[in-house]
Tab-separated table of C-alpha atoms and ligand atoms in Angstrom:
chain	number	residue	atom	x	y	z
A	1258	MET	CA	-28.178	-8.967	6.270
A	1259	THR	CA	-28.648	-12.435	7.641
A	1260	ILE	CA	-25.488	-12.334	9.742
A	1261	MET	CA	-26.632	-9.097	11.375
A	1262	LYS	CA	-29.884	-10.620	12.618
A	1263	THR	CA	-27.976	-13.390	14.336
A	1264	LEU	CA	-25.510	-10.919	15.766
A	1265	LYS	CA	-28.171	-8.654	17.258
A	1266	LEU	CA	-29.807	-11.625	18.956
A	1267	THR	CA	-26.583	-12.975	20.402
A	1268	ALA	CA	-25.528	-9.467	21.474
A	1269	CYS	CA	-28.488	-9.308	23.886
A	1270	ALA	CA	-27.533	-12.572	25.486
A	1271	ILE	CA	-23.881	-11.775	26.134
A	1272	SER	CA	-22.768	-9.694	29.084
A	1273	LEU	CA	-19.883	-7.311	28.561
A	1274	THR	CA	-16.798	-6.794	30.629
A	1275	ALA	CA	-15.084	-3.432	30.403
A	1276	THR	CA	-11.562	-4.717	30.065
A	1277	ALA	CA	-11.663	-7.780	27.856
A	1278	VAL	CA	-12.608	-7.780	24.202
A	1279	ALA	CA	-16.347	-8.398	24.367
A	1280	ALA	CA	-17.754	-11.261	22.340
A	1281	GLU	CA	-19.423	-8.961	19.848
A	1282	ASP	CA	-16.403	-6.684	19.427
A	1283	VAL	CA	-13.766	-6.954	16.794
A	1284	GLU	CA	-10.206	-6.168	17.708
A	1285	VAL	CA	-8.455	-4.775	14.664
A	1286	LEU	CA	-4.706	-4.497	14.357
A	1287	HIS	CA	-3.691	-1.936	11.736
A	1288	TRP	CA	-1.159	0.802	10.913
A	1289	TRP	CA	-3.530	3.479	9.688
A	1290	THR	CA	-2.515	6.295	12.010
A	1291	SER	CA	-1.958	9.331	9.740
A	1292	GLY	CA	-4.738	11.919	9.319
A	1293	GLY	CA	-5.918	10.570	5.972
A	1294	GLU	CA	-5.621	6.946	7.050
A	1295	ALA	CA	-7.532	7.546	10.282
A	1296	ALA	CA	-10.293	9.340	8.361
A	1297	ALA	CA	-10.634	6.311	6.084
A	1298	LEU	CA	-10.635	3.913	9.010
A	1299	ASN	CA	-13.484	5.902	10.561
A	1300	VAL	CA	-15.646	4.953	7.587
A	1301	LEU	CA	-15.205	1.316	8.602
A	1302	LYS	CA	-15.587	1.975	12.321
A	1303	ASP	CA	-18.836	3.874	11.694
A	1304	ASP	CA	-20.168	1.076	9.541
A	1305	LEU	CA	-19.595	-1.427	12.323
A	1306	ALA	CA	-20.913	0.904	15.020
A	1307	GLY	CA	-24.094	1.317	12.988
A	1308	ASN	CA	-24.542	-2.432	13.297
A	1309	ASP	CA	-23.851	-2.687	17.015
A	1310	ILE	CA	-20.404	-4.208	16.671
A	1311	GLY	CA	-17.807	-2.659	18.962
A	1312	TRP	CA	-14.352	-1.773	17.712
A	1313	GLN	CA	-11.262	-2.480	19.777
A	1314	ASP	CA	-8.545	-0.427	18.185
A	1315	MET	CA	-5.025	-1.839	18.008
A	1316	PRO	CA	-3.041	0.737	16.011
A	1317	VAL	CA	0.664	0.159	15.482
A	1318	ALA	CA	2.196	3.266	13.912
A	1319	GLY	CA	4.706	2.860	11.120
A	1320	GLY	CA	4.068	3.259	7.408
A	1321	GLY	CA	4.227	0.115	5.328
A	1322	GLY	CA	3.255	-2.011	8.328
A	1323	GLY	CA	6.669	-3.398	9.326
A	1324	SER	CA	6.147	-2.617	13.020
A	1325	ALA	CA	2.570	-3.877	12.902
A	1326	MET	CA	3.794	-7.230	11.623
A	1327	THR	CA	6.322	-7.482	14.468
A	1328	VAL	CA	3.608	-6.788	17.040
A	1329	LEU	CA	1.335	-9.314	15.354
A	1330	ARG	CA	3.974	-12.052	15.599
A	1331	ALA	CA	4.345	-11.360	19.325
A	1332	ARG	CA	0.578	-11.428	19.888
A	1333	VAL	CA	0.089	-14.716	18.069
A	1334	THR	CA	3.087	-16.293	19.783
A	1335	SER	CA	1.583	-15.440	23.168
A	1336	GLY	CA	-1.701	-17.068	22.145
A	1337	ASN	CA	-3.597	-13.802	21.874
A	1338	ALA	CA	-4.225	-13.160	18.189
A	1339	PRO	CA	-6.339	-10.111	17.287
A	1340	THR	CA	-9.653	-10.760	15.535
A	1341	ALA	CA	-8.730	-9.035	12.304
A	1342	VAL	CA	-5.438	-7.765	10.976
A	1343	GLN	CA	-4.557	-5.361	8.174
A	1344	MET	CA	-2.122	-7.253	6.013
A	1345	LEU	CA	-0.332	-7.164	2.696
A	1346	GLY	CA	0.394	-9.782	0.023
A	1347	PHE	CA	2.909	-12.418	1.024
A	1348	ASP	CA	2.324	-11.817	4.744
A	1349	ILE	CA	-1.195	-13.158	4.256
A	1350	THR	CA	0.156	-16.225	2.488
A	1351	ASP	CA	2.739	-16.796	5.224
A	1352	TRP	CA	0.095	-16.727	7.979
A	1353	ALA	CA	-2.249	-18.898	5.938
A	1354	LYS	CA	0.519	-21.473	5.562
A	1355	GLU	CA	0.823	-21.531	9.342
A	1356	GLY	CA	-2.879	-22.392	9.528
A	1357	ALA	CA	-3.650	-19.284	11.581
A	1358	LEU	CA	-6.371	-17.777	9.414
A	1359	ALA	CA	-10.105	-18.421	9.463
A	1360	ASP	CA	-11.864	-19.873	6.429
A	1361	LEU	CA	-14.163	-17.276	4.808
A	1362	ASN	CA	-15.406	-19.535	2.016
A	1363	ALA	CA	-19.037	-19.679	3.140
A	1364	LEU	CA	-19.381	-15.902	3.020
A	1365	ALA	CA	-17.259	-15.547	-0.118
A	1366	GLY	CA	-19.458	-18.072	-1.908
A	1367	GLU	CA	-22.671	-16.382	-0.774
A	1368	GLN	CA	-21.342	-12.998	-1.901
A	1369	ASN	CA	-19.723	-14.159	-5.113
A	1370	TRP	CA	-16.202	-12.906	-4.344
A	1371	ASP	CA	-14.713	-15.182	-7.017
A	1372	ASP	CA	-16.415	-13.140	-9.717
A	1373	VAL	CA	-15.949	-9.588	-8.472
A	1374	ILE	CA	-12.455	-9.579	-6.945
A	1375	PRO	CA	-9.652	-9.494	-9.538
A	1376	ALA	CA	-7.317	-12.464	-9.863
A	1377	ALA	CA	-4.274	-10.422	-8.783
A	1378	LEU	CA	-5.913	-9.918	-5.367
A	1379	GLN	CA	-7.228	-13.465	-5.114
A	1380	THR	CA	-3.634	-14.697	-5.377
A	1381	PHE	CA	-3.140	-13.403	-1.846
A	1382	ALA	CA	-6.692	-13.473	-0.442
A	1383	LYS	CA	-7.045	-17.218	-1.113
A	1384	HIS	CA	-4.875	-20.052	0.064
A	1385	ASP	CA	-5.358	-23.675	-0.936
A	1386	GLY	CA	-8.750	-22.811	-2.396
A	1387	LYS	CA	-9.907	-21.042	0.777
A	1388	TRP	CA	-10.628	-17.342	1.158
A	1389	VAL	CA	-8.598	-16.188	4.158
A	1390	SER	CA	-8.804	-12.397	3.886
A	1391	ALA	CA	-11.093	-9.629	2.729
A	1392	PRO	CA	-9.478	-7.113	0.337
A	1393	VAL	CA	-10.406	-3.555	1.200
A	1394	ASN	CA	-8.654	-1.656	-1.586
A	1395	VAL	CA	-6.018	-1.470	-4.282
A	1396	HIS	CA	-3.176	1.020	-3.887
A	1397	SER	CA	-0.341	1.584	-6.295
A	1398	THR	CA	3.117	2.899	-5.638
A	1399	ASN	CA	4.267	4.406	-8.948
A	1400	TRP	CA	2.759	7.855	-8.461
A	1401	VAL	CA	4.164	11.364	-8.268
A	1402	TRP	CA	2.305	13.920	-6.094
A	1403	ALA	CA	2.937	17.545	-6.982
A	1404	ASN	CA	2.084	20.986	-5.653
A	1405	LYS	CA	0.094	22.540	-8.497
A	1406	ALA	CA	0.692	26.211	-7.579
A	1407	LEU	CA	4.422	25.589	-7.453
A	1408	MET	CA	4.370	23.836	-10.818
A	1409	ASP	CA	2.526	26.802	-12.328
A	1410	GLU	CA	4.745	29.382	-10.641
A	1411	LEU	CA	7.923	27.666	-11.876
A	1412	GLY	CA	6.517	26.942	-15.348
A	1413	ILE	CA	6.697	23.184	-14.895
A	1414	GLU	CA	4.645	20.894	-17.140
A	1415	GLN	CA	3.851	17.334	-16.116
A	1416	PRO	CA	7.130	15.426	-16.687
A	1417	GLN	CA	6.940	12.661	-19.289
A	1418	THR	CA	10.487	11.348	-19.007
A	1419	TRP	CA	13.225	10.895	-16.423
A	1420	GLU	CA	15.007	13.927	-17.937
A	1421	ASP	CA	11.836	16.045	-17.594
A	1422	MET	CA	11.598	14.982	-13.978
A	1423	ILE	CA	15.169	16.059	-13.277
A	1424	ALA	CA	14.689	19.376	-15.110
A	1425	ALA	CA	11.573	20.087	-13.029
A	1426	MET	CA	13.371	19.307	-9.778
A	1427	ASP	CA	16.288	21.519	-10.813
A	1428	LYS	CA	13.886	24.418	-11.215
A	1429	ALA	CA	12.480	23.846	-7.738
A	1430	LYS	CA	15.939	23.649	-6.227
A	1431	GLU	CA	17.025	26.873	-7.944
A	1432	ALA	CA	13.917	28.577	-6.571
A	1433	GLY	CA	14.955	27.566	-3.045
A	1434	LYS	CA	12.272	24.910	-2.648
A	1435	VAL	CA	12.669	21.285	-1.655
A	1436	ALA	CA	12.515	19.417	-4.958
A	1437	LEU	CA	11.665	16.013	-3.515
A	1438	ALA	CA	9.831	15.592	-0.224
A	1439	HIS	CA	10.987	12.311	1.211
A	1440	GLY	CA	11.196	10.487	4.492
A	1441	GLY	CA	14.343	8.442	4.997
A	1442	GLN	CA	12.817	5.210	6.237
A	1443	ALA	CA	13.631	1.891	4.605
A	1444	TRP	CA	10.108	1.227	3.341
A	1445	GLN	CA	9.901	4.717	1.814
A	1446	ASP	CA	13.261	4.314	0.052
A	1447	ALA	CA	11.973	0.994	-1.282
A	1448	THR	CA	8.714	2.593	-2.406
A	1449	ILE	CA	10.685	4.973	-4.610
A	1450	PHE	CA	12.745	2.055	-5.861
A	1451	ASP	CA	9.571	0.286	-7.116
A	1452	ALA	CA	8.986	3.098	-9.610
A	1453	VAL	CA	12.631	3.785	-10.424
A	1454	ALA	CA	13.371	0.121	-11.182
A	1455	MET	CA	10.220	-0.213	-13.287
A	1456	ALA	CA	11.052	2.938	-15.250
A	1457	THR	CA	14.700	2.007	-15.725
A	1458	GLY	CA	14.276	-1.597	-16.842
A	1459	GLY	CA	10.640	-1.974	-17.829
A	1460	PRO	CA	8.118	-4.567	-16.683
A	1461	GLU	CA	10.005	-7.717	-17.706
A	1462	PHE	CA	13.059	-6.546	-15.819
A	1463	TYR	CA	10.934	-5.674	-12.773
A	1464	LYS	CA	9.292	-9.090	-12.728
A	1465	ALA	CA	12.511	-11.009	-13.333
A	1466	ALA	CA	14.277	-9.128	-10.523
A	1467	PHE	CA	11.632	-8.831	-7.814
A	1468	VAL	CA	9.166	-11.625	-8.479
A	1469	ASP	CA	11.302	-14.332	-10.119
A	1470	LEU	CA	14.417	-13.289	-8.169
A	1471	ASP	CA	16.605	-13.952	-11.193
A	1472	GLU	CA	20.154	-13.409	-9.986
A	1473	GLU	CA	21.471	-12.391	-13.376
A	1474	VAL	CA	18.882	-9.630	-13.617
A	1475	LEU	CA	19.384	-8.604	-9.991
A	1476	GLY	CA	23.088	-8.238	-10.715
A	1477	SER	CA	22.711	-6.570	-14.107
A	1478	ASP	CA	23.911	-3.239	-15.442
A	1479	THR	CA	20.274	-2.181	-15.647
A	1480	MET	CA	19.974	-2.693	-11.899
A	1481	LYS	CA	23.107	-0.621	-11.447
A	1482	GLU	CA	21.520	2.129	-13.520
A	1483	ALA	CA	18.426	1.985	-11.294
A	1484	PHE	CA	20.664	2.493	-8.261
A	1485	ASP	CA	22.419	5.363	-10.057
A	1486	ARG	CA	19.041	7.020	-10.495
A	1487	MET	CA	18.335	6.553	-6.793
A	1488	ALA	CA	21.615	8.347	-6.058
A	1489	THR	CA	20.512	11.159	-8.357
A	1490	LEU	CA	17.195	11.462	-6.503
A	1491	ARG	CA	19.084	11.552	-3.210
A	1492	GLY	CA	20.526	14.860	-4.426
A	1493	TYR	CA	17.053	16.438	-4.437
A	1494	VAL	CA	15.881	15.691	-0.887
A	1495	ASP	CA	16.364	18.175	1.955
A	1496	ASP	CA	18.886	17.847	4.775
A	1497	ASN	CA	16.270	16.772	7.312
A	1498	PHE	CA	14.853	13.837	5.380
A	1499	SER	CA	16.262	11.128	7.617
A	1500	GLY	CA	13.597	9.262	9.617
A	1501	ARG	CA	10.763	11.593	8.536
A	1502	ASP	CA	7.308	9.978	8.386
A	1503	TRP	CA	5.764	9.784	4.923
A	1504	ASN	CA	2.772	11.942	5.824
A	1505	LEU	CA	5.058	14.747	6.989
A	1506	ALA	CA	6.740	14.583	3.593
A	1507	THR	CA	3.292	14.822	1.995
A	1508	ALA	CA	2.585	17.862	4.176
A	1509	MET	CA	5.640	19.581	2.664
A	1510	VAL	CA	4.044	19.255	-0.782
A	1511	ILE	CA	0.642	20.305	0.562
A	1512	ASN	CA	2.160	23.441	2.132
A	1513	GLY	CA	4.117	24.403	-0.964
A	1514	ASP	CA	7.512	23.829	0.673
A	1515	ALA	CA	8.258	20.991	-1.713
A	1516	LEU	CA	7.469	20.272	-5.359
A	1517	PHE	CA	7.121	16.467	-5.597
A	1518	GLN	CA	6.699	13.372	-3.497
A	1519	LEU	CA	7.069	9.860	-4.921
A	1520	MET	CA	4.620	7.810	-2.904
A	1521	GLY	CA	1.717	5.394	-3.108
A	1522	ASP	CA	-1.751	6.859	-3.433
A	1523	TRP	CA	-2.325	6.800	0.305
A	1524	ALA	CA	-0.627	10.227	-0.039
A	1525	LYS	CA	-3.820	11.426	-1.700
A	1526	GLY	CA	-5.652	10.731	1.555
A	1527	GLU	CA	-3.469	13.400	3.202
A	1528	PHE	CA	-4.237	15.983	0.498
A	1529	LEU	CA	-7.961	15.298	0.806
A	1530	ASN	CA	-7.798	15.417	4.583
A	1531	ALA	CA	-6.286	18.918	4.189
A	1532	ASP	CA	-9.220	19.889	1.920
A	1533	LYS	CA	-7.053	20.000	-1.201
A	1534	VAL	CA	-8.575	19.333	-4.593
A	1535	PRO	CA	-6.910	17.160	-7.258
A	1536	GLY	CA	-6.199	19.050	-10.468
A	1537	GLU	CA	-6.510	22.383	-8.630
A	1538	ASP	CA	-4.262	22.252	-5.583
A	1539	PHE	CA	-2.261	19.169	-6.427
A	1540	ALA	CA	-1.461	16.958	-9.387
A	1541	CYS	CA	-1.124	13.192	-9.531
A	1542	PHE	CA	0.633	11.396	-12.348
A	1543	ARG	CA	2.474	8.165	-12.950
A	1544	PHE	CA	6.222	8.197	-12.415
A	1545	PRO	CA	7.714	9.012	-15.844
A	1546	GLY	CA	8.544	5.821	-17.722
A	1547	THR	CA	5.835	3.810	-15.907
A	1548	GLN	CA	2.779	5.372	-17.545
A	1549	GLU	CA	1.528	1.974	-18.738
A	1550	GLN	CA	2.364	0.020	-15.600
A	1551	VAL	CA	0.850	-0.320	-12.184
A	1552	THR	CA	2.870	-1.575	-9.214
A	1553	PHE	CA	0.063	-2.416	-6.827
A	1554	ASN	CA	-0.564	-3.437	-3.263
A	1555	SER	CA	-3.856	-4.332	-1.689
A	1556	ASP	CA	-4.711	-3.863	1.975
A	1557	GLN	CA	-6.648	-6.848	3.163
A	1558	PHE	CA	-8.096	-7.842	6.500
A	1559	ALA	CA	-7.117	-11.352	7.458
A	1560	MET	CA	-9.278	-12.978	10.114
A	1561	PHE	CA	-7.372	-14.955	12.715
A	1562	SER	CA	-9.054	-18.173	13.858
A	1563	GLN	CA	-10.442	-17.685	17.353
A	1564	GLY	CA	-11.226	-21.284	18.106
A	1565	GLU	CA	-14.090	-22.641	16.085
A	1566	GLY	CA	-14.319	-21.357	12.537
A	1567	VAL	CA	-15.092	-17.782	11.664
A	1568	SER	CA	-17.025	-15.801	14.278
A	1569	ASP	CA	-20.174	-13.853	13.411
A	1570	GLU	CA	-18.320	-10.597	14.025
A	1571	GLN	CA	-15.479	-11.570	11.710
A	1572	ALA	CA	-17.956	-12.586	9.044
A	1573	TYR	CA	-19.770	-9.296	9.410
A	1574	LEU	CA	-16.543	-7.311	9.175
A	1575	ALA	CA	-15.580	-9.181	6.004
A	1576	GLU	CA	-19.045	-8.716	4.544
A	1577	ALA	CA	-19.003	-4.985	5.323
A	1578	ILE	CA	-15.560	-4.572	3.751
A	1579	LEU	CA	-16.671	-6.027	0.435
A	1580	SER	CA	-20.000	-4.253	0.225
A	1581	PRO	CA	-20.163	-1.992	-2.871
A	1582	THR	CA	-21.237	1.106	-0.946
A	1583	PHE	CA	-18.471	0.685	1.598
A	1584	GLN	CA	-15.868	0.078	-1.113
A	1585	ILE	CA	-16.679	3.421	-2.730
A	1586	ALA	CA	-17.108	5.365	0.531
A	1587	PHE	CA	-13.855	4.065	2.015
A	1588	ASN	CA	-11.641	4.344	-1.046
A	1589	LYS	CA	-12.777	7.907	-1.748
A	1590	VAL	CA	-11.180	8.886	1.542
A	1591	LYS	CA	-8.212	6.521	1.587
A	1592	GLY	CA	-6.775	7.443	-1.822
A	1593	SER	CA	-6.943	3.878	-3.080
A	1594	VAL	CA	-9.384	2.334	-5.538
A	1595	PRO	CA	-11.960	-0.401	-4.931
A	1596	ALA	CA	-10.927	-4.032	-4.617
A	1597	ARG	CA	-13.906	-5.053	-6.775
A	1598	THR	CA	-13.883	-4.396	-10.494
A	1599	ASP	CA	-17.665	-4.206	-10.925
A	1600	LEU	CA	-18.332	-0.772	-9.432
A	1601	ASP	CA	-19.320	2.585	-10.864
A	1602	ALA	CA	-16.296	4.796	-10.191
A	1603	SER	CA	-17.949	8.093	-11.098
A	1604	GLU	CA	-17.983	9.166	-7.446
A	1605	LEU	CA	-14.191	8.914	-7.213
A	1606	ASP	CA	-12.137	12.064	-7.854
A	1607	ALA	CA	-9.945	12.523	-10.937
A	1608	CYS	CA	-6.906	10.715	-9.461
A	1609	GLY	CA	-9.143	7.912	-8.182
A	1610	GLN	CA	-10.845	7.463	-11.546
A	1611	GLN	CA	-7.462	7.359	-13.254
A	1612	GLY	CA	-6.215	4.866	-10.663
A	1613	TYR	CA	-9.237	2.595	-11.166
A	1614	GLU	CA	-8.923	2.713	-14.972
A	1615	ASP	CA	-5.129	2.230	-14.833
A	1616	PHE	CA	-5.577	-0.785	-12.584
A	1617	LYS	CA	-8.150	-2.433	-14.840
A	1618	ALA	CA	-6.165	-1.621	-18.018
A	1619	ALA	CA	-2.864	-2.854	-16.570
A	1620	SER	CA	-4.599	-5.988	-15.370
A	1621	ALA	CA	-6.019	-6.658	-18.859
A	1622	SER	CA	-2.762	-5.912	-20.724
A	1623	GLY	CA	-0.409	-7.814	-18.431
A	1624	ASN	CA	1.094	-4.633	-16.978
A	1625	LEU	CA	0.057	-5.195	-13.386
A	1626	TYR	CA	2.889	-6.071	-11.011
A	1627	GLY	CA	2.981	-6.590	-7.270
A	1628	SER	CA	4.842	-3.869	-5.380
A	1629	MET	CA	8.177	-5.100	-4.047
A	1630	ALA	CA	8.178	-2.386	-1.374
A	1631	HIS	CA	4.723	-3.369	-0.101
A	1632	GLY	CA	5.029	-7.118	0.084
A	1633	HIS	CA	3.387	-8.111	-3.175
A	1634	ALA	CA	6.433	-9.288	-5.136
A	1635	ASN	CA	8.239	-11.555	-2.696
A	1636	PRO	CA	7.996	-12.768	0.921
A	1637	ALA	CA	8.933	-10.632	3.927
A	1638	ALA	CA	12.377	-12.155	4.497
A	1639	ILE	CA	13.509	-11.235	0.990
A	1640	LYS	CA	11.696	-7.915	0.978
A	1641	ASN	CA	13.386	-6.866	4.216
A	1642	ALA	CA	16.803	-7.923	2.906
A	1643	MET	CA	16.177	-5.806	-0.199
A	1644	TYR	CA	15.116	-2.864	2.008
A	1645	ASP	CA	18.471	-3.029	3.803
A	1646	VAL	CA	20.443	-2.774	0.572
A	1647	ILE	CA	18.298	-0.029	-0.953
A	1648	THR	CA	18.480	2.050	2.217
A	1649	ALA	CA	22.213	1.570	2.739
A	1650	HIS	CA	22.782	2.712	-0.834
A	1651	PHE	CA	20.409	5.682	-0.502
A	1652	ASN	CA	22.329	6.799	2.557
A	1653	GLY	CA	25.640	6.595	0.743
A	1654	GLU	CA	26.976	3.461	2.462
A	1655	TYR	CA	27.381	1.640	-0.866
A	1656	ASP	CA	28.048	2.852	-4.372
A	1657	SER	CA	25.753	1.474	-7.076
A	1658	ALA	CA	28.110	-1.359	-8.089
A	1659	THR	CA	28.315	-2.576	-4.489
A	1660	ALA	CA	24.557	-2.216	-4.038
A	1661	VAL	CA	23.964	-4.528	-6.996
A	1662	GLU	CA	26.302	-7.160	-5.550
A	1663	GLU	CA	24.687	-6.847	-2.129
A	1664	LEU	CA	21.235	-7.238	-3.654
A	1665	VAL	CA	22.238	-10.537	-5.247
A	1666	THR	CA	23.733	-11.753	-1.975
A	1667	ALA	CA	20.667	-10.665	0.003
A	1668	VAL	CA	18.436	-12.740	-2.237
A	1669	GLN	CA	20.764	-15.753	-2.229
A	1670	ILE	CA	20.814	-15.821	1.571
A	1671	ASN	CA	17.077	-15.410	2.058
A	1672	LYS	CA	15.605	-17.391	-0.825
B	3117	GAL	C1	0.913	0.747	2.868
B	3117	GAL	C2	-0.562	0.467	2.982
B	3117	GAL	C3	-1.333	1.715	2.818
B	3117	GAL	C4	-0.763	2.889	3.604
B	3117	GAL	C5	0.763	2.916	3.623
B	3117	GAL	C6	1.392	3.910	4.581
B	3117	GAL	O1	1.637	-0.434	3.066
B	3117	GAL	O2	-0.940	-0.433	1.988
B	3117	GAL	O3	-2.680	1.486	3.157
B	3117	GAL	O4	-1.309	2.912	4.821
B	3117	GAL	O5	1.317	1.671	3.872
B	3117	GAL	O6	1.099	3.615	5.902
């Protein structure tokens, strides 16, 4: 690696201080703090350590990254931007518009990113013709995670329809189990809503509502039906769901206390971290009614300009992230699938192989949609306003008719 040679030479010439971020370190702001997430992050840390680049960790706990984005804003405002930041969709575009991100075009050109990274990811990774972030993975949110032993014990087949899903959860409830493991946090409620809205109204509805922000569709009877389904799901969570972290909800499925969790495939990272095997200990399948669709989000590392252009360390980090071996090694642990479409996926497990194929098929057939809950359908201001409505409804503050009206208003105010 050409960049590495330069780095090793400069590393000898630079003296370190214990407190400040040393010149050859990268400071990485991220929200990967659960067991599975941390295990995946270690793959990246080890890669950098193997190349003599230090890692200054800046974790900000909180699934979905809302808190991390607040901390980031404060850091940049005080003139102290981290080197690299885990970021999603429209947040990348927003920071690029502010001119805060380094230009990665030289590296991207050398490494042919235009040809190997799918267009859906380039939409966010490039701004005004410039590469501004390095995509590390592709996640998708319309998954169900199930305890296999419990399914077998209760005679539950993989649900194909909404009605099947309800029948399965009824069985779990009757058996004294938690039917739906869930954490009552706004981003988790919204994650469920991604799949429920897609299943209720189909892909055109989803796009019109969340991407095009069509007020008629946002205020439609179909949207009301989606909220009604959310209210139905609310009847299957346990009494202690409020505020629970997503990985603790996953643990309930892992331990056999709960039947299902509706969550993005980062949940798989928790199963793997607990030595569980897909197809044996747990099942993964698309939320019924969204078998053809993929609501995706892609974690990317945006490099903040640190003065002049992109630093050697930033370039190395970006190069490492896109390397084929790293893409496979990392995504095997994280639960996501590679951000490049040119890789041999045979090393991924069954859920990962399905995820990779689903992503490519949905991309080819026009069934790939950005996740509203994870910042890939609309900008943060609108997303957060939608979160508020979805959460208020889930907690019984609004009925479905009111929720629909509030959703329209939220979009009108923040558009
Ligand atoms: C998502 C992110 C995933 C996962 C999840 C829960 O927004 O894309 O990588 O970490 O949050 O923290």
